[in-house]
């Protein structure tokens, strides 16, 4: 069944944006390496990107709830397209420097956070509740294809032609994504904060409203905590995976690339299976089963030295991650009131980013002792996640149809549609 014109527009804009992201994944580090041979400064580009996204997430969530989301998606994509086209011209004319690259990455990180949050918050208004799983699955599939299969090799090929070529491509793709998003419907603001009196409220007050709602809602709050733990579990093995592949599996750089490609195929399969699994098992058991699969696959990975077995396990691992992401995202979109989607989503995203940072740090420290320890620890984290999900999602989300989701699973004073700032 078609998901509607609005979804097709949003999907197209996201697909173009994700292709630019995939190109950036390869080309931006290559650009940094062409300017400096200091590994700390090259790695600093990714560190800056992560820090900026963490710092801007909460205030951006406020603006996603305050303004027309279509306008935000258009502006964020067009502006980062213009920024990258300016960077490409600077590279072409010989004016690029590491400082210019860092500044461009900070701009891209800020605008990407705005575009991603606004797109996620807008999706429930474009698709029937019963179709949210399918819609999020298609978005995830496009992202995997663009980020993992199409973008990186295209970025490497363009960089081989000219250093500015991938940057021109990224800027053009983001600008076109913004123009495509102009076809999205305009959001008619209905939340209390849309009048003149509430518009004068500080950003910090509105951020606290989102955090308070998240803390009070049993299901959505539990999903956020599980997501933070799952982020730790994800980064524990992946922070040292390149060393694990080299020393435990005996793979060279080509073999490592094939290993990652195999894992991405598992994610692509998961994007198509998620809606079917949810319809069969319901949200609760689909989420629990996917997290348990994450534990099983990492447990098997820490015991094997066979690269083929490792490839299969990693494919199943990324399949679990994709199914978990789609189901948890769809469930949040069902339960969070429209006027809070940006802020609650931002609070959830901050917890996930912190989890990734903690997991990466722990993975490096534990990997010094033995490379199998971060993988085994990640398996243990996912065991905890599956147990927490089994308990926290009991009652409100256990059925098989979309109508089984019960938004009343929160404190009485924070029921759907009420303003958390008045809950005193």
Tab-separated table of C-alpha atoms in Angstrom:
chain	number	residue	atom	x	y	z
A	1	UNK	CA	0.000	0.000	0.000
A	2	UNK	CA	1.434	3.433	-0.949
A	3	UNK	CA	2.463	5.645	1.934
A	4	UNK	CA	1.336	8.878	0.297
A	5	UNK	CA	2.828	11.816	-1.558
A	6	UNK	CA	4.076	13.588	1.570
A	7	UNK	CA	6.087	10.559	2.628
A	8	UNK	CA	7.560	10.147	-0.866
A	9	UNK	CA	8.772	13.741	-0.764
A	10	UNK	CA	10.307	13.337	2.689
A	11	UNK	CA	11.879	10.011	1.687
A	12	UNK	CA	13.399	11.574	-1.449
A	13	UNK	CA	14.865	14.501	0.471
A	14	UNK	CA	16.273	12.120	3.104
A	15	UNK	CA	17.757	9.823	0.456
A	16	UNK	CA	19.584	12.706	-1.237
A	17	UNK	CA	20.809	13.961	2.125
A	18	UNK	CA	21.997	10.491	3.154
A	19	UNK	CA	23.934	10.087	-0.089
A	20	UNK	CA	25.748	13.323	0.736
A	21	UNK	CA	26.422	11.955	4.234
A	22	UNK	CA	27.934	8.795	2.728
A	23	UNK	CA	30.219	10.847	0.493
A	24	UNK	CA	31.255	12.970	3.478
A	25	UNK	CA	32.118	9.881	5.538
A	26	UNK	CA	35.043	9.145	3.213
A	27	UNK	CA	35.929	12.480	1.664
A	28	UNK	CA	36.115	14.727	4.738
A	29	UNK	CA	38.810	12.627	6.492
A	30	UNK	CA	40.673	12.434	3.161
A	31	UNK	CA	40.548	16.217	2.886
A	32	UNK	CA	41.855	16.576	6.431
A	33	UNK	CA	44.663	14.102	5.708
A	34	UNK	CA	45.616	16.141	2.634
A	35	UNK	CA	46.104	19.207	4.840
A	36	UNK	CA	47.862	17.608	7.842
A	37	UNK	CA	49.560	14.319	8.662
A	38	UNK	CA	48.879	14.673	12.397
A	39	UNK	CA	46.487	11.796	13.270
A	40	UNK	CA	45.134	13.759	16.239
A	41	UNK	CA	44.009	16.600	14.000
A	42	UNK	CA	42.507	14.237	11.433
A	43	UNK	CA	40.593	12.342	14.134
A	44	UNK	CA	39.625	15.683	15.666
A	45	UNK	CA	37.301	16.286	12.721
A	46	UNK	CA	35.087	13.377	13.791
A	47	UNK	CA	35.383	14.399	17.448
A	48	UNK	CA	34.249	17.938	16.641
A	49	UNK	CA	31.322	16.593	14.636
A	50	UNK	CA	30.155	14.437	17.556
A	51	UNK	CA	30.594	17.204	20.150
A	52	UNK	CA	28.674	19.770	18.095
A	53	UNK	CA	25.769	17.375	17.588
A	54	UNK	CA	25.690	16.711	21.319
A	55	UNK	CA	25.764	20.413	22.245
A	56	UNK	CA	23.098	21.593	19.806
A	57	UNK	CA	20.655	18.686	20.134
A	58	UNK	CA	18.493	20.087	22.951
A	59	UNK	CA	18.067	23.679	21.677
A	60	UNK	CA	17.378	22.365	18.182
A	61	UNK	CA	14.644	20.165	19.645
A	62	UNK	CA	12.947	23.311	20.948
A	63	UNK	CA	12.970	24.959	17.519
A	64	UNK	CA	11.646	21.793	15.884
A	65	UNK	CA	8.592	22.143	18.137
A	66	UNK	CA	8.344	25.916	17.747
A	67	UNK	CA	8.446	26.436	13.985
A	68	UNK	CA	7.147	24.894	10.775
A	69	UNK	CA	9.130	21.681	10.323
A	70	UNK	CA	9.071	21.852	6.551
A	71	UNK	CA	10.753	25.266	6.698
A	72	UNK	CA	13.404	23.866	9.045
A	73	UNK	CA	14.143	20.900	6.757
A	74	UNK	CA	14.389	23.153	3.693
A	75	UNK	CA	16.571	25.749	5.413
A	76	UNK	CA	18.907	23.204	7.033
A	77	UNK	CA	19.557	21.383	3.762
A	78	UNK	CA	19.936	24.477	1.603
A	79	UNK	CA	22.240	26.178	4.115
A	80	UNK	CA	24.569	23.198	4.506
A	81	UNK	CA	24.549	22.831	0.730
A	82	UNK	CA	25.662	26.456	0.388
A	83	UNK	CA	28.292	25.982	3.109
A	84	UNK	CA	29.782	22.959	1.318
A	85	UNK	CA	29.695	24.667	-2.083
A	86	UNK	CA	31.613	27.544	-0.485
A	87	UNK	CA	34.127	25.082	0.948
A	88	UNK	CA	34.500	23.433	-2.469
A	89	UNK	CA	35.258	26.797	-4.064
A	90	UNK	CA	37.837	27.526	-1.348
A	91	UNK	CA	39.521	24.173	-2.028
A	92	UNK	CA	39.418	24.754	-5.778
A	93	UNK	CA	40.998	28.200	-5.400
A	94	UNK	CA	43.645	27.015	-2.925
A	95	UNK	CA	42.257	28.820	0.137
A	96	UNK	CA	41.380	25.736	2.200
A	97	UNK	CA	42.946	25.018	5.575
A	98	UNK	CA	42.328	22.740	8.524
A	99	UNK	CA	40.522	25.562	10.306
A	100	UNK	CA	38.180	26.001	7.337
A	101	UNK	CA	37.459	22.248	7.330
A	102	UNK	CA	36.721	22.302	11.057
A	103	UNK	CA	34.381	25.278	10.644
A	104	UNK	CA	32.557	23.589	7.773
A	105	UNK	CA	32.157	20.380	9.776
A	106	UNK	CA	30.701	22.337	12.714
A	107	UNK	CA	28.143	23.964	10.408
A	108	UNK	CA	27.246	20.621	8.818
A	109	UNK	CA	26.840	18.941	12.216
A	110	UNK	CA	24.507	21.689	13.473
A	111	UNK	CA	22.334	21.749	10.370
A	112	UNK	CA	22.261	17.953	10.109
A	113	UNK	CA	20.909	17.757	13.651
A	114	UNK	CA	18.159	20.219	12.706
A	115	UNK	CA	17.222	18.386	9.504
A	116	UNK	CA	17.228	14.927	11.120
A	117	UNK	CA	15.148	15.958	14.133
A	118	UNK	CA	12.628	17.870	12.019
A	119	UNK	CA	12.239	14.982	9.555
A	120	UNK	CA	11.673	12.454	12.349
A	121	UNK	CA	9.134	14.743	14.036
A	122	UNK	CA	7.314	15.393	10.754
A	123	UNK	CA	6.937	11.760	9.679
A	124	UNK	CA	3.942	10.920	11.958
A	125	UNK	CA	1.937	13.740	10.349
A	126	UNK	CA	2.506	12.290	6.864
A	127	UNK	CA	1.771	8.595	7.497
A	128	UNK	CA	-1.072	6.712	9.173
A	129	UNK	CA	-0.165	5.270	12.570
A	130	UNK	CA	-0.590	1.757	11.208
A	131	UNK	CA	2.091	2.445	8.591
A	132	UNK	CA	4.802	4.043	10.719
A	133	UNK	CA	6.868	0.839	10.901
A	134	UNK	CA	6.862	0.464	7.105
A	135	UNK	CA	7.688	4.146	6.637
A	136	UNK	CA	10.605	4.057	9.074
A	137	UNK	CA	11.792	0.814	7.458
A	138	UNK	CA	11.929	2.447	4.031
A	139	UNK	CA	13.767	5.449	5.443
A	140	UNK	CA	16.274	3.089	7.108
A	141	UNK	CA	16.757	1.128	3.868
A	142	UNK	CA	17.514	4.281	1.901
A	143	UNK	CA	19.922	5.420	4.584
A	144	UNK	CA	21.797	2.106	4.561
A	145	UNK	CA	22.108	2.035	0.783
A	146	UNK	CA	23.283	5.653	0.615
A	147	UNK	CA	25.558	5.627	3.687
A	148	UNK	CA	27.090	2.166	3.329
A	149	UNK	CA	26.984	1.125	-0.326
A	150	UNK	CA	26.695	4.142	-2.637
A	151	UNK	CA	28.152	7.133	-0.763
A	152	UNK	CA	31.581	5.933	0.436
A	153	UNK	CA	32.832	4.474	-2.887
A	154	UNK	CA	31.446	7.475	-4.761
A	155	UNK	CA	33.225	9.807	-2.342
A	156	UNK	CA	36.520	7.968	-2.820
A	157	UNK	CA	36.139	8.022	-6.607
A	158	UNK	CA	35.352	11.725	-6.711
A	159	UNK	CA	38.274	12.547	-4.410
A	160	UNK	CA	40.589	10.641	-6.743
A	161	UNK	CA	39.429	12.917	-9.577
A	162	UNK	CA	39.849	16.163	-7.627
A	163	UNK	CA	39.893	17.130	-3.967
A	164	UNK	CA	37.009	19.563	-4.454
A	165	UNK	CA	34.842	17.158	-6.480
A	166	UNK	CA	33.177	15.278	-3.563
A	167	UNK	CA	32.590	18.563	-1.743
A	168	UNK	CA	30.822	20.021	-4.778
A	169	UNK	CA	28.746	16.812	-4.936
A	170	UNK	CA	27.804	17.017	-1.242
A	171	UNK	CA	26.828	20.665	-1.509
A	172	UNK	CA	24.729	20.023	-4.604
A	173	UNK	CA	22.961	17.011	-3.086
A	174	UNK	CA	22.073	18.882	0.110
A	175	UNK	CA	20.839	21.914	-1.828
A	176	UNK	CA	18.635	19.730	-4.043
A	177	UNK	CA	17.325	17.903	-0.952
A	178	UNK	CA	16.231	21.258	0.443
A	179	UNK	CA	14.463	22.200	-2.781
A	180	UNK	CA	12.695	18.820	-2.894
A	181	UNK	CA	11.486	19.369	0.677
A	182	UNK	CA	9.616	22.482	-0.472
A	183	UNK	CA	6.902	20.094	-1.667
A	184	UNK	CA	6.204	18.982	1.917
A	185	UNK	CA	3.004	20.266	3.566
A	186	UNK	CA	3.207	23.267	5.862
A	187	UNK	CA	2.637	22.495	9.534
A	188	UNK	CA	-0.112	24.499	11.177
A	189	UNK	CA	1.149	25.231	14.664
A	190	UNK	CA	-1.352	24.298	17.351
A	191	UNK	CA	0.764	23.858	20.457
A	192	UNK	CA	0.390	26.382	23.297
A	193	UNK	CA	3.866	27.751	22.606
A	194	UNK	CA	2.791	29.066	19.222
A	195	UNK	CA	1.122	32.185	20.627
A	196	UNK	CA	3.031	35.382	21.391
A	197	UNK	CA	3.105	34.853	25.146
A	198	UNK	CA	4.584	31.348	25.032
A	199	UNK	CA	6.942	32.239	22.178
A	200	UNK	CA	8.782	34.480	24.644
A	201	UNK	CA	9.603	31.564	26.931
A	202	UNK	CA	13.286	30.724	27.204
A	203	UNK	CA	14.792	27.790	25.373
A	204	UNK	CA	15.912	26.267	28.677
A	205	UNK	CA	12.327	26.201	30.000
A	206	UNK	CA	11.124	24.338	26.920
A	207	UNK	CA	14.082	21.946	27.068
A	208	UNK	CA	13.145	21.098	30.651
A	209	UNK	CA	9.561	20.422	29.567
A	210	UNK	CA	10.779	17.807	27.105
A	211	UNK	CA	13.096	16.192	29.646
A	212	UNK	CA	10.354	16.168	32.295
A	213	UNK	CA	7.855	14.518	29.948
A	214	UNK	CA	10.429	11.886	28.986
A	215	UNK	CA	11.265	11.173	32.630
A	216	UNK	CA	7.580	10.699	33.544
A	217	UNK	CA	6.533	8.474	30.648
A	218	UNK	CA	7.184	4.843	31.525
A	219	UNK	CA	7.427	3.427	28.004
A	220	UNK	CA	9.160	6.287	26.188
A	221	UNK	CA	11.498	6.931	29.113
A	222	UNK	CA	12.403	3.249	29.229
A	223	UNK	CA	13.072	3.245	25.480
A	224	UNK	CA	15.430	6.194	25.939
A	225	UNK	CA	17.388	4.438	28.700
A	226	UNK	CA	17.505	1.201	26.714
A	227	UNK	CA	18.728	3.177	23.717
A	228	UNK	CA	21.518	4.739	25.772
A	229	UNK	CA	22.586	1.303	27.055
A	230	UNK	CA	22.344	-0.165	23.545
A	231	UNK	CA	24.598	2.648	22.277
A	232	UNK	CA	27.189	1.651	24.865
A	233	UNK	CA	26.843	-1.972	23.787
A	234	UNK	CA	27.149	-1.030	20.119
A	235	UNK	CA	30.344	0.990	20.470
A	236	UNK	CA	32.123	-1.447	22.789
A	237	UNK	CA	32.945	-3.848	19.922
A	238	UNK	CA	32.842	-1.411	17.022
A	239	UNK	CA	35.396	0.940	18.555
A	240	UNK	CA	38.023	-1.809	18.219
A	241	UNK	CA	36.495	-3.824	15.372
A	242	UNK	CA	39.265	-2.973	12.901
A	243	UNK	CA	41.859	-4.412	15.319
A	244	UNK	CA	39.635	-7.403	16.105
A	245	UNK	CA	39.335	-8.147	12.386
A	246	UNK	CA	43.088	-7.886	11.887
A	247	UNK	CA	44.363	-9.787	14.901
A	248	UNK	CA	41.564	-12.282	15.631
A	249	UNK	CA	40.169	-12.882	12.147
A	250	UNK	CA	43.368	-12.382	10.128
A	251	UNK	CA	41.812	-9.876	7.700
A	252	UNK	CA	43.622	-7.170	5.737
A	253	UNK	CA	42.049	-3.822	4.783
A	254	UNK	CA	40.142	-5.382	1.879
A	255	UNK	CA	38.801	-8.149	4.068
A	256	UNK	CA	37.754	-5.612	6.685
A	257	UNK	CA	35.831	-3.663	4.049
A	258	UNK	CA	34.049	-6.845	2.946
A	259	UNK	CA	33.220	-7.606	6.583
A	260	UNK	CA	31.546	-4.200	6.964
A	261	UNK	CA	29.703	-4.656	3.671
A	262	UNK	CA	28.326	-7.991	4.885
A	263	UNK	CA	27.117	-6.364	8.089
A	264	UNK	CA	25.367	-3.618	6.110
A	265	UNK	CA	23.495	-6.270	4.109
A	266	UNK	CA	22.076	-7.560	7.375
A	267	UNK	CA	20.829	-4.076	8.193
A	268	UNK	CA	19.177	-3.791	4.789
A	269	UNK	CA	17.350	-7.078	5.406
A	270	UNK	CA	16.285	-5.830	8.827
A	271	UNK	CA	14.750	-2.690	7.311
A	272	UNK	CA	12.368	-4.862	5.289
A	273	UNK	CA	11.619	-7.343	8.091
A	274	UNK	CA	10.913	-4.902	10.926
A	275	UNK	CA	7.289	-4.088	10.034
A	276	UNK	CA	6.457	-7.761	9.436
A	277	UNK	CA	8.024	-8.833	12.714
A	278	UNK	CA	6.171	-6.138	14.613
A	279	UNK	CA	2.865	-7.200	13.027
A	280	UNK	CA	3.567	-10.799	14.043
A	281	UNK	CA	5.081	-10.382	17.514
A	282	UNK	CA	3.992	-6.909	18.611
A	283	UNK	CA	6.336	-4.129	19.681
A	284	UNK	CA	7.310	-5.593	23.015
A	285	UNK	CA	8.521	-8.977	21.836
A	286	UNK	CA	10.030	-7.671	18.591
A	287	UNK	CA	12.158	-5.270	20.615
A	288	UNK	CA	13.068	-7.887	23.219
A	289	UNK	CA	13.947	-10.463	20.544
A	290	UNK	CA	16.045	-7.986	18.557
A	291	UNK	CA	18.061	-6.997	21.632
A	292	UNK	CA	18.523	-10.648	22.580
A	293	UNK	CA	19.786	-11.304	19.051
A	294	UNK	CA	22.346	-8.538	19.583
A	295	UNK	CA	23.569	-10.320	22.700
A	296	UNK	CA	23.758	-13.714	20.977
A	297	UNK	CA	25.639	-12.433	17.939
A	298	UNK	CA	28.239	-10.552	19.987
A	299	UNK	CA	28.625	-13.593	22.239
A	300	UNK	CA	29.336	-15.728	19.194
A	301	UNK	CA	31.667	-13.111	17.698
A	302	UNK	CA	33.929	-13.030	20.745
A	303	UNK	CA	34.383	-16.815	20.466
A	304	UNK	CA	35.107	-17.166	16.737
A	305	UNK	CA	38.250	-16.648	14.668
A	306	UNK	CA	36.587	-17.646	11.391
A	307	UNK	CA	36.015	-14.556	9.174
A	308	UNK	CA	33.025	-16.093	7.375
A	309	UNK	CA	31.279	-16.928	10.648
A	310	UNK	CA	32.146	-13.445	11.897
A	311	UNK	CA	30.618	-11.906	8.759
A	312	UNK	CA	27.356	-13.807	9.280
A	313	UNK	CA	27.251	-12.837	12.955
A	314	UNK	CA	27.891	-9.174	12.182
A	315	UNK	CA	25.167	-9.205	9.523
A	316	UNK	CA	22.723	-10.567	12.109
A	317	UNK	CA	23.996	-8.025	14.607
A	318	UNK	CA	23.272	-5.068	12.306
A	319	UNK	CA	19.919	-6.679	11.451
A	320	UNK	CA	19.072	-6.564	15.170
A	321	UNK	CA	20.187	-2.934	15.432
A	322	UNK	CA	18.035	-1.909	12.465
A	323	UNK	CA	14.923	-3.695	13.736
A	324	UNK	CA	15.407	-2.188	17.207
A	325	UNK	CA	15.861	1.317	15.787
A	326	UNK	CA	12.787	1.101	13.552
A	327	UNK	CA	10.503	-0.293	16.255
A	328	UNK	CA	11.681	2.058	18.995
A	329	UNK	CA	11.428	5.052	16.659
A	330	UNK	CA	7.917	4.111	15.513
A	331	UNK	CA	6.796	3.520	19.082
A	332	UNK	CA	8.081	6.919	20.201
A	333	UNK	CA	6.339	8.599	17.266
A	334	UNK	CA	3.062	6.950	18.296
A	335	UNK	CA	3.287	7.929	21.954
A	336	UNK	CA	4.849	11.406	22.035
A	337	UNK	CA	2.440	14.330	21.453
A	338	UNK	CA	3.172	16.259	18.266
A	339	UNK	CA	4.027	19.446	20.160
A	340	UNK	CA	6.786	17.586	22.067
A	341	UNK	CA	8.270	15.378	19.343
A	342	UNK	CA	11.266	17.647	18.754
A	343	UNK	CA	12.219	18.122	22.395
A	344	UNK	CA	11.641	14.563	23.587
A	345	UNK	CA	13.419	13.240	20.500
A	346	UNK	CA	16.362	15.535	21.222
A	347	UNK	CA	16.579	14.355	24.832
A	348	UNK	CA	16.582	10.754	23.642
A	349	UNK	CA	19.267	11.556	21.069
A	350	UNK	CA	21.507	13.136	23.719
A	351	UNK	CA	21.335	9.969	25.805
A	352	UNK	CA	22.245	7.906	22.743
A	353	UNK	CA	25.208	10.133	21.865
A	354	UNK	CA	26.493	9.938	25.427
A	355	UNK	CA	26.156	6.160	25.263
A	356	UNK	CA	28.222	6.048	22.079
A	357	UNK	CA	30.977	8.123	23.701
A	358	UNK	CA	31.022	5.948	26.834
A	359	UNK	CA	31.032	2.754	24.775
A	360	UNK	CA	33.906	3.926	22.597
A	361	UNK	CA	35.975	4.884	25.643
A	362	UNK	CA	35.271	1.596	27.419
A	363	UNK	CA	36.005	-0.380	24.256
A	364	UNK	CA	39.436	1.187	23.933
A	365	UNK	CA	40.311	0.624	27.578
A	366	UNK	CA	39.099	-2.979	27.680
A	367	UNK	CA	40.680	-3.761	24.321
A	368	UNK	CA	44.116	-3.066	25.764
A	369	UNK	CA	43.679	-6.160	27.944
A	370	UNK	CA	42.152	-8.431	25.283
A	371	UNK	CA	40.258	-7.587	22.091
A	372	UNK	CA	37.585	-10.159	22.902
A	373	UNK	CA	36.657	-8.434	26.183
A	374	UNK	CA	34.852	-5.402	24.649
A	375	UNK	CA	32.865	-7.763	22.407
A	376	UNK	CA	31.880	-10.006	25.341
A	377	UNK	CA	31.025	-6.963	27.466
A	378	UNK	CA	28.833	-5.650	24.659
A	379	UNK	CA	26.982	-8.973	24.657
A	380	UNK	CA	26.376	-8.584	28.391
A	381	UNK	CA	25.028	-5.060	27.897
A	382	UNK	CA	22.502	-6.330	25.369
A	383	UNK	CA	21.377	-9.065	27.749
A	384	UNK	CA	20.582	-6.323	30.262
A	385	UNK	CA	18.808	-4.291	27.547
A	386	UNK	CA	16.566	-7.215	26.579
A	387	UNK	CA	15.629	-7.916	30.207
A	388	UNK	CA	14.842	-4.249	30.865
A	389	UNK	CA	12.723	-4.088	27.694
A	390	UNK	CA	10.767	-7.218	28.650
A	391	UNK	CA	9.796	-5.618	31.945
A	392	UNK	CA	9.391	-1.979	30.952
A	393	UNK	CA	7.224	-2.623	27.873
A	394	UNK	CA	4.859	-5.023	29.647
A	395	UNK	CA	1.165	-4.133	29.313
A	396	UNK	CA	1.150	-1.055	27.095
A	397	UNK	CA	2.674	-2.364	23.852
A	398	UNK	CA	2.319	-6.125	23.853
A	399	UNK	CA	-0.289	-6.709	21.151
A	400	UNK	CA	0.186	-7.245	17.428
A	401	UNK	CA	-1.863	-4.492	15.803
A	402	UNK	CA	-1.060	-0.806	15.718
A	403	UNK	CA	-4.044	-0.094	17.922
A	404	UNK	CA	-2.426	-1.930	20.842
A	405	UNK	CA	-0.195	1.003	21.753
A	406	UNK	CA	-1.534	2.689	24.873
A	407	UNK	CA	-0.396	6.289	25.421
A	408	UNK	CA	-1.715	6.263	28.995
A	409	UNK	CA	1.388	4.507	30.303
A	410	UNK	CA	2.761	7.591	32.039
A	411	UNK	CA	2.176	9.500	35.244
A	412	UNK	CA	-1.407	10.841	35.534
A	413	UNK	CA	-0.283	14.461	35.455
A	414	UNK	CA	1.598	13.953	32.170
A	415	UNK	CA	-1.096	12.410	30.001
A	416	UNK	CA	-0.995	12.855	26.231
A	417	UNK	CA	-1.550	16.395	25.065
A	418	UNK	CA	-1.045	18.146	28.416
A	419	UNK	CA	1.580	20.814	28.919
A	420	UNK	CA	4.307	19.488	31.293
A	421	UNK	CA	5.058	23.009	32.483
A	422	UNK	CA	1.653	23.065	34.218
A	423	UNK	CA	2.167	19.764	36.034
A	424	UNK	CA	2.751	21.093	39.498
